[in-house]
CSV table of C-alpha atoms in Angstrom, one decimal:
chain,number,residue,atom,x,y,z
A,143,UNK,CA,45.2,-60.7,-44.3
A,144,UNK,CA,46.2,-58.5,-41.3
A,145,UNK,CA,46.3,-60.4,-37.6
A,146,UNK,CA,44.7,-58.2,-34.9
A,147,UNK,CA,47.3,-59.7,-32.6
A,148,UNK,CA,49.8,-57.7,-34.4
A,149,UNK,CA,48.3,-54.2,-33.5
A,150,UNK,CA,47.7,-52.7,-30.5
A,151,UNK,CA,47.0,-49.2,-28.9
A,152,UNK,CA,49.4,-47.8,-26.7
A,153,UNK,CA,49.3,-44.1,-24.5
A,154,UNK,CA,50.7,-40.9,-26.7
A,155,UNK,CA,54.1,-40.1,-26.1
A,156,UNK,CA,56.7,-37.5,-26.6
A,157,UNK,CA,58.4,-40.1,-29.2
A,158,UNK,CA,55.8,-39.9,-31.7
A,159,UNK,CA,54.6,-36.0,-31.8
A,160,UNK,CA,56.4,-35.6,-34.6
A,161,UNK,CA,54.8,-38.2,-36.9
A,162,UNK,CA,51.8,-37.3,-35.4
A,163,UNK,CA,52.5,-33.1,-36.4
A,164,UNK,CA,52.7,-34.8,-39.9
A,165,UNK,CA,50.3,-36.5,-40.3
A,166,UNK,CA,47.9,-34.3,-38.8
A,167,UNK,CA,49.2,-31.8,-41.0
A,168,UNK,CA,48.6,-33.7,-44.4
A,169,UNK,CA,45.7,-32.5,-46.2
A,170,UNK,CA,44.1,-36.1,-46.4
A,171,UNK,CA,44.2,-35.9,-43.0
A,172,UNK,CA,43.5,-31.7,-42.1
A,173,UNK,CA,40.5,-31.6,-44.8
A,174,UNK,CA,38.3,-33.4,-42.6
A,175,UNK,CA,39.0,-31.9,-38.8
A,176,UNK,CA,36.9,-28.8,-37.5
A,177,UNK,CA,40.5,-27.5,-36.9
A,178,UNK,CA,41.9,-27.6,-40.7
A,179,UNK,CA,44.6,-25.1,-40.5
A,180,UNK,CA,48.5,-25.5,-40.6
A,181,UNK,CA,49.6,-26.9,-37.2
A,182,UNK,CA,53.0,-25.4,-35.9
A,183,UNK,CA,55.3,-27.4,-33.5
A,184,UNK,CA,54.5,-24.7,-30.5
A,185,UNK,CA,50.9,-25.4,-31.2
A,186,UNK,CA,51.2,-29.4,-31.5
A,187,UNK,CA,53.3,-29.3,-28.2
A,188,UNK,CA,50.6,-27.3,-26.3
A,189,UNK,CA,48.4,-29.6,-27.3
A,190,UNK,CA,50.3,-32.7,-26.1
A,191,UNK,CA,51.2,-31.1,-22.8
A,192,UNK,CA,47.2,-30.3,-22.6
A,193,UNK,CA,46.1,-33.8,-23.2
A,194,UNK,CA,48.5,-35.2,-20.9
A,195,UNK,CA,46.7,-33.4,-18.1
A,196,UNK,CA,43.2,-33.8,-18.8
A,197,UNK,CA,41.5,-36.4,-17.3
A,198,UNK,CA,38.9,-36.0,-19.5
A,199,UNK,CA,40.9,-37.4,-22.3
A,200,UNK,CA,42.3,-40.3,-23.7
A,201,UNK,CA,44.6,-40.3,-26.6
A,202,UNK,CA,46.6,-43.9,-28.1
A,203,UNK,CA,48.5,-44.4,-31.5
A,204,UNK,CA,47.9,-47.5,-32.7
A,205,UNK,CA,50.9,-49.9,-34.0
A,206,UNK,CA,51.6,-52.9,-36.7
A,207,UNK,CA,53.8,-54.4,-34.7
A,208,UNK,CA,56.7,-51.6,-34.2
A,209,UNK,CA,54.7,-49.4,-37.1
A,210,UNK,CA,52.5,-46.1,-36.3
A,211,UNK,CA,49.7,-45.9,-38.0
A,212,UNK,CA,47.7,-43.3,-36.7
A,213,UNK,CA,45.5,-42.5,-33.8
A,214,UNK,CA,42.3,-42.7,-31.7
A,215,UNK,CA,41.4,-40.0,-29.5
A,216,UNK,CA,38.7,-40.1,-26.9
A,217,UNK,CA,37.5,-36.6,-25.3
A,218,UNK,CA,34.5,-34.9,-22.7
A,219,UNK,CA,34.6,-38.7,-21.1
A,220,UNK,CA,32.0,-38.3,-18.1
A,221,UNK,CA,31.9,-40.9,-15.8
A,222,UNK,CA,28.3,-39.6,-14.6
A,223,UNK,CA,27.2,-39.7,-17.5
A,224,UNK,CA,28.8,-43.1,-18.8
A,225,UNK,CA,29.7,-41.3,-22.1
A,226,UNK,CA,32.3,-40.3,-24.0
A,227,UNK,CA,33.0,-38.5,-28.2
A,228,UNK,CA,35.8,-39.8,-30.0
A,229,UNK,CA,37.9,-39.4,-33.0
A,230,UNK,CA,40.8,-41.1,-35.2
A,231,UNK,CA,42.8,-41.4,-38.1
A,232,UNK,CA,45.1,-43.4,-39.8
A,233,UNK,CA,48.0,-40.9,-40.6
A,234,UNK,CA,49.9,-43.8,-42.4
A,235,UNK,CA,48.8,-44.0,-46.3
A,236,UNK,CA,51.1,-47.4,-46.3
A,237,UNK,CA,49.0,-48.8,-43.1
A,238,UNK,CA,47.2,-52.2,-44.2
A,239,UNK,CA,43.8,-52.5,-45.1
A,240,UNK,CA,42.2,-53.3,-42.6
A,241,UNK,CA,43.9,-51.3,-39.7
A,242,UNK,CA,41.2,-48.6,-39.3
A,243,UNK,CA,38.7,-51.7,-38.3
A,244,UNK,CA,41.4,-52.9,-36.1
A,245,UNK,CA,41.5,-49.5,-34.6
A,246,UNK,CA,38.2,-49.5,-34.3
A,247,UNK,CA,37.7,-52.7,-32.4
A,248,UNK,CA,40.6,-51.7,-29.6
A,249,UNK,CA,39.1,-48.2,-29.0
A,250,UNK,CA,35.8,-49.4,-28.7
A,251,UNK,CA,36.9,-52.7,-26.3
A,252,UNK,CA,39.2,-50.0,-24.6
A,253,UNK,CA,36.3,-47.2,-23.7
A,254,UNK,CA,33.5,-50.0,-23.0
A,255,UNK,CA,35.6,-53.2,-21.1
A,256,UNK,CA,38.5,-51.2,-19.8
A,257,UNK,CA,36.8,-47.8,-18.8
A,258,UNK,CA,33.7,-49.1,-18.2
A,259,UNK,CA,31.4,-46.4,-20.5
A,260,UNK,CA,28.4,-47.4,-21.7
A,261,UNK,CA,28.3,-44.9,-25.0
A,262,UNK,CA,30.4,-43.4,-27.5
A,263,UNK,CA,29.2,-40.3,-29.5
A,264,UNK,CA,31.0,-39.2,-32.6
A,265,UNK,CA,30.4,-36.0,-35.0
A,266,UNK,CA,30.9,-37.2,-39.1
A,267,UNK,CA,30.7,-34.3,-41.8
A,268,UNK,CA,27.3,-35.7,-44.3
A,269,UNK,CA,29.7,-35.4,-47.3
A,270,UNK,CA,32.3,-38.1,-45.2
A,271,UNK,CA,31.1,-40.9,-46.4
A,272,UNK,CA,33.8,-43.1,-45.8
A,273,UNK,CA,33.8,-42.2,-42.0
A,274,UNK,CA,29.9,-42.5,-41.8
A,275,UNK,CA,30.1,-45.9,-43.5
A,276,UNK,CA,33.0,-47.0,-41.0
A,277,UNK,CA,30.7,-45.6,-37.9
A,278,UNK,CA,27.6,-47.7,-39.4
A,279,UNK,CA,30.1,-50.8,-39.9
A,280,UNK,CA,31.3,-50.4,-36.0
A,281,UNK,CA,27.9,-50.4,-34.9
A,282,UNK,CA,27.2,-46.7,-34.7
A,283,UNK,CA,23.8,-45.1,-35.1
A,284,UNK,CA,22.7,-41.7,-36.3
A,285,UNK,CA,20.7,-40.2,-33.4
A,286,UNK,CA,21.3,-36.7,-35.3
A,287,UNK,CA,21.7,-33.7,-37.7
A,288,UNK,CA,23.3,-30.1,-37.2
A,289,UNK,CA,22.2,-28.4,-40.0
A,290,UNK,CA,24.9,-25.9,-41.2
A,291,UNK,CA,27.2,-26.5,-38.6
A,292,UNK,CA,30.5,-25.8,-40.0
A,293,UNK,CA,31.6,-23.8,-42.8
A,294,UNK,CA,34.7,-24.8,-45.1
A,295,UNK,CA,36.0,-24.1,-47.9
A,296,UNK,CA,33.3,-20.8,-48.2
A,297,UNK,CA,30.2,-23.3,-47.9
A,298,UNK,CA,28.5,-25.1,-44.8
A,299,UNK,CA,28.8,-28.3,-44.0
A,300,UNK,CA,25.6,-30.3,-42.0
A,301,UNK,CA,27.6,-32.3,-39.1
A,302,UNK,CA,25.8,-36.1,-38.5
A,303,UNK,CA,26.0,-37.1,-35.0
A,304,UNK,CA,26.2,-40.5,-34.3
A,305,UNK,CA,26.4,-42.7,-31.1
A,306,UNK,CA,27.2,-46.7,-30.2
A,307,UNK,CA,26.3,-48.3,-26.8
A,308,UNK,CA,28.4,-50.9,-25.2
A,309,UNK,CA,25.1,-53.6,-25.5
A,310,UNK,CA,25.4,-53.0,-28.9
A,311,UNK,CA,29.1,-53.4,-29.2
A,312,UNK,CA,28.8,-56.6,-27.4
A,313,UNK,CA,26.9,-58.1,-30.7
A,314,UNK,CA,29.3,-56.3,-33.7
A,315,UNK,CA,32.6,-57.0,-32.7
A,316,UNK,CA,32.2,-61.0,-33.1
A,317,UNK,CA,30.7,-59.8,-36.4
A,318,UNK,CA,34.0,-57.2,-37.4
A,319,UNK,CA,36.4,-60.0,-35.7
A,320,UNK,CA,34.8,-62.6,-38.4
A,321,UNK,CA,34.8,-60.4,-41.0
A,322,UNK,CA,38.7,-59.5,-40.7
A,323,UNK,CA,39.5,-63.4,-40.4
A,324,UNK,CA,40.2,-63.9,-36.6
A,325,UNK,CA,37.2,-65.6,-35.1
């Protein structure tokens, strides 16, 4: 049974870009981003460099104790608006099971009791069914279809947008905690 105590989400570094280029790079992993192409070091680095300077974004790796095990991004946050998107992945095949819930959980307390949003929008490809049922266990609702939004693989994809408020996060996480054995 995995501990949430043992995890927590710490600020991207330089430390772990590598990892990070690899995972991010694994087809598991690439298969299911808008952006599914190879990823070069120059590329990754821009990207990092970028992040680090938009206040608009928020990216953590989360850790088993001393472990990575992948990460949680949050992007567009607007304070006006009290909203945010997000996105994440365990990169680690060896990661507990378990750990994406744990994830989820310190996001979701991070972006609603630490940064004070009220709502958190994701976009979930309809044939992800894994991510849409981890959404709907977090909470999440659908408030959404793009029809034929992306194309992969030679064929379009409908993209399911889906959103969680802070009231409602307030009533799953007891639930999620209860569920993983810690309360």
């Amino acid at each position: 049974m995995v501990n949430i105590e043992d995890f927590q989400l710490k600020p991207i570094s330089y430390d772990e870009l590598n990892i990070i280029l690899q995972w991010r790079n694994s087809k598991r992993v690439r298969s299911l981003m808008y952006t599914d192409h190879q990823i070069d070091w120059e590329e990754h680095y821009q990207w990092f460099n970028k992040i680090n300077k938009d206040p608009k974004k928020m990216v953590f790796v989360l850790y088993d104790k001393n472990k990575s095990l992948g990460i949680v991004s949050f992007s567009n946050i607007n304070k006006d608006h009290s909203r945010c998107e997000w996105g994440f992945y365990i990169g680690d095949e060896t990661a507990p099971k378990g750990s994406g819930t744990i994830m989820g959980i310190l996001a979701l307390d991070k972006i609603f009791n630490e940064v004070g949003l009220n709502k958190v929008c994701s976009q979930v490809f309809q044939d992800n069914t894994k991510s849409l049922g981890y959404h709907q266990k977090l909470g999440f609702e659908i408030e959404g279809k793009l029809i034929d939004h992306v194309q992969k693989n030679n064929r379009f994809i409908d993209v399911i947008q889906m959103a969680l408020f802070a009231k409602k996060w307030v009533d799953v996480r007891p639930v999620l905690l209860h569920q993983l054995g810690g309360g």
